[in-house]
Coordinates of C-alpha atoms in Angstrom, one line a residue:
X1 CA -5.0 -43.9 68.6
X2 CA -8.4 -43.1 67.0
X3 CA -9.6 -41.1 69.8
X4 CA -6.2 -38.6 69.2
X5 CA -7.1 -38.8 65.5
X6 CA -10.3 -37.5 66.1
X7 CA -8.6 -35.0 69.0
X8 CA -6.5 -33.7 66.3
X9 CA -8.9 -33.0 64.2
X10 CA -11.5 -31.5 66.2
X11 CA -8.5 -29.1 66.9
X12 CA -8.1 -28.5 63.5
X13 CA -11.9 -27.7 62.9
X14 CA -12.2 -25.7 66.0
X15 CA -8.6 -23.4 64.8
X16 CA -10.1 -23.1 61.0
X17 CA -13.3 -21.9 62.8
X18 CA -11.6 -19.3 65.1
X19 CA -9.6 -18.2 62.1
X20 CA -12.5 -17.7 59.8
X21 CA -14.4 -15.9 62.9
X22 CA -11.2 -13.6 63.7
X23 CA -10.7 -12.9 60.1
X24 CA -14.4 -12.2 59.6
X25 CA -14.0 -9.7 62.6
X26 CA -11.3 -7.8 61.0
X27 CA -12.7 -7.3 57.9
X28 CA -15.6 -5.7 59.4
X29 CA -13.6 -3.3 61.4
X30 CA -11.3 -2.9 58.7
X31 CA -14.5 -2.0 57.1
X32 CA -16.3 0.5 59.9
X33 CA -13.1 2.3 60.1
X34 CA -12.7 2.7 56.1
X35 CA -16.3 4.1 56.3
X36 CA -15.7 5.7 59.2
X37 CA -12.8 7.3 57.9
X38 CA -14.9 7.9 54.6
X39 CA -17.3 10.1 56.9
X40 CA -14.7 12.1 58.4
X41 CA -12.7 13.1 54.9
X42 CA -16.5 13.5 53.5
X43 CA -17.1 16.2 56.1
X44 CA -13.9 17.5 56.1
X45 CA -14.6 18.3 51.9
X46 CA -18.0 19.6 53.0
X47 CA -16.7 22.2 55.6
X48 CA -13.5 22.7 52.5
X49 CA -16.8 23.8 50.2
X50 CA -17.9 25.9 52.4
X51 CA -14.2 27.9 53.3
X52 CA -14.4 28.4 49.0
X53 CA -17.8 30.0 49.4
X54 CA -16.6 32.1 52.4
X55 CA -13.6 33.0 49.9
X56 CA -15.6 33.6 47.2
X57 CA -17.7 36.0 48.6
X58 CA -14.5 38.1 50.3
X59 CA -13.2 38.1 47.1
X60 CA -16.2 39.2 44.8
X61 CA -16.1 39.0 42.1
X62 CA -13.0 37.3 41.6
X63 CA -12.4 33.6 41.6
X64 CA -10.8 31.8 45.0
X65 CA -8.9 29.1 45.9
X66 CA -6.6 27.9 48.6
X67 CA -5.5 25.3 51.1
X68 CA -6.7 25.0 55.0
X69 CA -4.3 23.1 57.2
X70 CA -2.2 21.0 54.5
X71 CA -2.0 21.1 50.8
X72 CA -4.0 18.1 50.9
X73 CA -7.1 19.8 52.1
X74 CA -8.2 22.3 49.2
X75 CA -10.7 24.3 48.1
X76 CA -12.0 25.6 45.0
X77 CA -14.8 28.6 44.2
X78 CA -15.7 29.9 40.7
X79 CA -17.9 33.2 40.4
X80 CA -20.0 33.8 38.2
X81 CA -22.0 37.1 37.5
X82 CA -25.5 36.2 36.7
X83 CA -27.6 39.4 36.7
X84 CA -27.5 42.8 38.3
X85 CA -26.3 43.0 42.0
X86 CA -26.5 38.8 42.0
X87 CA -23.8 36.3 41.5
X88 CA -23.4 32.4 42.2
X89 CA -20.6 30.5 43.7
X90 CA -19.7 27.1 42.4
X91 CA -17.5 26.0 45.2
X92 CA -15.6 22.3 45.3
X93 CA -14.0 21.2 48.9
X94 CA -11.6 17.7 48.2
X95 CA -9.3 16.1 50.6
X96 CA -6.8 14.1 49.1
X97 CA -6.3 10.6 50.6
X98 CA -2.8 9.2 51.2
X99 CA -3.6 6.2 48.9
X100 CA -3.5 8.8 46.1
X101 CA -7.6 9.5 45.6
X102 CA -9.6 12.2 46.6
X103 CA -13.1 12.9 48.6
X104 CA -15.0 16.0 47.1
X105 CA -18.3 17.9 47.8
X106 CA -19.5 21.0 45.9
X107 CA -21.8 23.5 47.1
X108 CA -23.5 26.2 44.9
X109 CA -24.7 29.5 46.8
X110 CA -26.1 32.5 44.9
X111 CA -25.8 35.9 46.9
X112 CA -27.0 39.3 46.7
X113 CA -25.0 42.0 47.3
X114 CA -26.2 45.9 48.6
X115 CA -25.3 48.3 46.2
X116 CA -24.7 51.7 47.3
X117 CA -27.7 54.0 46.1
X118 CA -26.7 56.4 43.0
X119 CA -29.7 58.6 44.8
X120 CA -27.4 60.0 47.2
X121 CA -25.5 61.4 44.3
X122 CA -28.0 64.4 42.9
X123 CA -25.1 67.2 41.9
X124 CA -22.2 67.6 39.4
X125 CA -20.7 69.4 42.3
X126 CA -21.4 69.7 46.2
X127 CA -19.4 71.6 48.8
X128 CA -19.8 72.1 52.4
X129 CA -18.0 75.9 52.1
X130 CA -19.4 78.5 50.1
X131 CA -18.3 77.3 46.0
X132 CA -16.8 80.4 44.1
X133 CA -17.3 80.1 40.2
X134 CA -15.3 82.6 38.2
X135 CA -14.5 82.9 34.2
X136 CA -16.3 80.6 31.3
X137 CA -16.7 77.3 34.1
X138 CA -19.1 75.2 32.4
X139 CA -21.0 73.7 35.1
X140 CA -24.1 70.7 33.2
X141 CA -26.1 69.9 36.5
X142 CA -27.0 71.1 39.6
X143 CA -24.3 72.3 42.0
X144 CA -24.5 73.1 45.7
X145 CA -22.4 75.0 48.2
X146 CA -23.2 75.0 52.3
X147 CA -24.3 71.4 52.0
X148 CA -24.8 69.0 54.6
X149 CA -23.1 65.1 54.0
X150 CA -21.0 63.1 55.6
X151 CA -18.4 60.0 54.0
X152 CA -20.5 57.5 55.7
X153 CA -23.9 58.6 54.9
X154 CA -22.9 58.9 50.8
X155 CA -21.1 55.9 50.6
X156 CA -23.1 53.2 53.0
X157 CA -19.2 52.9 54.2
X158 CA -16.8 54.1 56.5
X159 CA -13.8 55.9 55.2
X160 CA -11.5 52.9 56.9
X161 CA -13.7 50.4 54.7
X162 CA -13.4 52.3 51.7
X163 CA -9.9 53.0 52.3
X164 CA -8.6 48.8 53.0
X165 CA -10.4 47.7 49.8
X166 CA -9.0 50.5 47.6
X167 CA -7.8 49.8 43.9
X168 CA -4.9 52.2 44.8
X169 CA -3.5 53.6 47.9
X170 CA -1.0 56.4 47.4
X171 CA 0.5 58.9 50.0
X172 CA 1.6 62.4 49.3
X173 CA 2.3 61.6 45.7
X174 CA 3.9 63.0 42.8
X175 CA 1.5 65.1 40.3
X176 CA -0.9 63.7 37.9
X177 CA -0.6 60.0 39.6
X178 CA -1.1 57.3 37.6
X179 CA -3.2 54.7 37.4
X180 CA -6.4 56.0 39.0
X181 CA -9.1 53.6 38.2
X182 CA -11.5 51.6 40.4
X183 CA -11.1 53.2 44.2
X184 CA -8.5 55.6 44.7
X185 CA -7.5 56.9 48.4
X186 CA -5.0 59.4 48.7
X187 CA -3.4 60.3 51.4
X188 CA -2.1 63.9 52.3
X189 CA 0.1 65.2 54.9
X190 CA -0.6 68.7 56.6
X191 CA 0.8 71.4 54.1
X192 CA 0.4 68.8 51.1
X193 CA -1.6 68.7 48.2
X194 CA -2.7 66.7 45.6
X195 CA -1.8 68.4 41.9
X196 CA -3.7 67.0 38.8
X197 CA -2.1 69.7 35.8
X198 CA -1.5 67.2 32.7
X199 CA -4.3 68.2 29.8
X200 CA -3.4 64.4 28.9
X201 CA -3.9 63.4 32.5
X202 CA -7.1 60.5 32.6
X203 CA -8.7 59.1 35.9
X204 CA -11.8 57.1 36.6
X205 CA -14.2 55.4 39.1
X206 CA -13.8 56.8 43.1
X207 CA -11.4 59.1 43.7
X208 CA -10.7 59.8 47.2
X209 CA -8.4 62.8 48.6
X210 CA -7.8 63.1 52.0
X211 CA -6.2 66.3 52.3
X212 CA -6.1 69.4 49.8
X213 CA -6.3 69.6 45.7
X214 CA -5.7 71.5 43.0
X215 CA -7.2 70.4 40.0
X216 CA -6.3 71.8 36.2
X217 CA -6.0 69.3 33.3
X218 CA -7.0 66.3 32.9
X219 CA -10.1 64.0 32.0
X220 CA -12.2 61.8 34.8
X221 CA -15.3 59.8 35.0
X222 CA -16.7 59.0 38.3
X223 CA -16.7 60.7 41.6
X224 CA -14.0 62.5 42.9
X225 CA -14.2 63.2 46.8
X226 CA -12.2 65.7 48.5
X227 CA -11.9 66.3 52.7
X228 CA -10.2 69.1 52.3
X229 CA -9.7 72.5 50.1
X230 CA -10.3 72.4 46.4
X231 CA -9.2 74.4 43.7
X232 CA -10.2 74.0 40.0
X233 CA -9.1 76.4 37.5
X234 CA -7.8 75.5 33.8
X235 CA -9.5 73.3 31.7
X236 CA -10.3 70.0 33.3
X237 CA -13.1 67.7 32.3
X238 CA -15.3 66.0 35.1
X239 CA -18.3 63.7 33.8
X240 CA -19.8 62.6 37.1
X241 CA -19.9 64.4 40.7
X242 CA -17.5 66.3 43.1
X243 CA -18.2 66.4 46.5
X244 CA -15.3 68.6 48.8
X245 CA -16.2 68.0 52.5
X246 CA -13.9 70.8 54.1
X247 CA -13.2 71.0 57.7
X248 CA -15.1 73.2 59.5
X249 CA -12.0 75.2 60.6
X250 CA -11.1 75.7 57.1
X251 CA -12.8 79.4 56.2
X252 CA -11.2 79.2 52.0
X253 CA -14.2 78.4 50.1
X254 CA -14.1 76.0 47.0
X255 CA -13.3 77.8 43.6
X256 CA -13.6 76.8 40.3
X257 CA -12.7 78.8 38.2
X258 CA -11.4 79.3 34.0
X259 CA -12.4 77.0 31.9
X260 CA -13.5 74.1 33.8
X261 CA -16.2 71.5 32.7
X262 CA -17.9 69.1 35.4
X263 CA -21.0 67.7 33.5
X264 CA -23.1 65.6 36.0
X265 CA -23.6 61.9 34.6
X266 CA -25.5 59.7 36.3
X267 CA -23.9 56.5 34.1
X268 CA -20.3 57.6 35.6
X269 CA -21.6 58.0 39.0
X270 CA -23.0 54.4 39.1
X271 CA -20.1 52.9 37.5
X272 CA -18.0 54.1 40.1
X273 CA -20.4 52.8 42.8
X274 CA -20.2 49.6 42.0
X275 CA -16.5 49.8 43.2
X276 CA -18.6 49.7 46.4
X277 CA -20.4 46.5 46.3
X278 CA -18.4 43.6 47.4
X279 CA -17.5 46.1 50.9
X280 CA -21.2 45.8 52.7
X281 CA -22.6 42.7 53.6
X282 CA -23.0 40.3 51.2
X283 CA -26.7 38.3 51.5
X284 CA -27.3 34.6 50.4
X285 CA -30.6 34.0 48.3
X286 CA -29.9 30.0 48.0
X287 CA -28.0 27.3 49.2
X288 CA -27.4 23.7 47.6
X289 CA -25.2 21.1 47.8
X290 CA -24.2 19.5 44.4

């Protein structure tokens, strides 16, 4: 009878011990697979930090956010403008855990971007065709006519780039279109052309015709660029530059005529370039994970 006793509780002992040692065991895996799982939603922010900087930079100098894969997997990038052709990028990947917390990491990264040089810009107007002034044109700057330049070689950018990150995209529009501000591409088709006659008419930045234009009213600060024939007359204002890159079939030379002012102005000019900024490559200067 004693020697079942004792059985019994040696069986006991030895099922407490196994039950301690099993539940010992799954605590630990319960605990690799928590930190395991901890590593993977870790990375998974780090790589979310990095999409937001990726983001942030495509979308200079805006802010950026968005989702990747779920809407539990976000990211987060602020932009700040710190000086000149540099800005930083605060940017916070998190993965929200089913249990209803969250695994972040943030990453600051300050970048340079390539500004288009102003340099290229030496006239208050430039013409590939010979460039006809008739009547009182008031013309404050050098001008050029049989010029040499190309789209590409001015702007550091082709005409495709220049054109997808326009402000405003129009195509064979109305007169005097409105708004014209940061990049403006227009679009012509044969036998059209662009008609800017309001005296209350205002434009600014880049303005980009592709295809003919007759300018006579109207105020604008920046650079206007023509592929095509151009025609000023009136009294228009134009602080800045005008390039008109006609095609070399086109024998009409460029006329400006009346009353017309184009006063060169270098501040307008660069203004309008920095339009241009945020297309060429964008460089990073510094890289930290906070």
């Amino acid at each position: 009878m004693a020697k079942r006793g004792v059985a019994l509780v040696l069986a006991l002992l030895i099922g407490i011990f196994l039950t301690v040692i099993m539940g010992a065991f799954f605590l630990k895996t319960m605990s690799e697979n928590n930190q395991v799982q901890r590593a993977v939603n870790s990375t998974r922010a780090f790589w979310l930090a990095e999409a937001g900087v990726a983001e942030g930079i495509e979308s200079l100098p805006d802010n950026a956010s968005g989702t990747i894969g779920s809407a539990n997997c976000a990211y987060s990038a602020v932009v700040t403008h710190l000086a000149g052709t540099y800005y930083q990028i605060d940017s916070a990947g998190t993965v929200t855990l089913p249990s209803g917390g969250s695994v972040s990491r943030s990453l600051s990264v300050v970048v340079r971007t390539d500004p288009v040089d102003a340099d290229n810009f030496q006239h208050a107007i430039r013409t590939t065709v010979e460039l006809r002034i008739q009547g009182s044109v008031d013309i404050n700057g050098p001008y050029e006519d049989f010029a040499t330049f190309s789209f590409p070689d001015l702007f550091d950018n082709s005409q495709e780039d220049v054109e997808d990150a326009a402000t405003h995209t129009y195509t064979d529009p109305i007169n005097n279109i409105t708004p014209v501000d940061g990049i403006t591409w227009v679009n012509l088709s044969p036998g059209e052309e662009l008609h800017i006659t309001s005296n209350t008419w205002t434009g600014s930045g880049l303005l980009v015709v592709a295809g003919d234009c007759q300018i006579t009213g109207g105020t604008f600060d920046g650079i206007i660029y023509v592929m095509g024939k151009l025609r000023m007359s009136g009294n228009p204002v134009i602080n800045g530059s005008i390039l008109a890159e006609s095609d070399t079939e086109v024998v009409e030379d460029t006329s400006v005529t009346g009353n017309v002012t184009i006063n060169y102005d270098a501040t307008a000019i660069a203004d309008a370039l920095a339009f241009l900024d945020f297309i060429a490559p964008v460089e990073s200067v510094a890289w930290r994970e906070i």
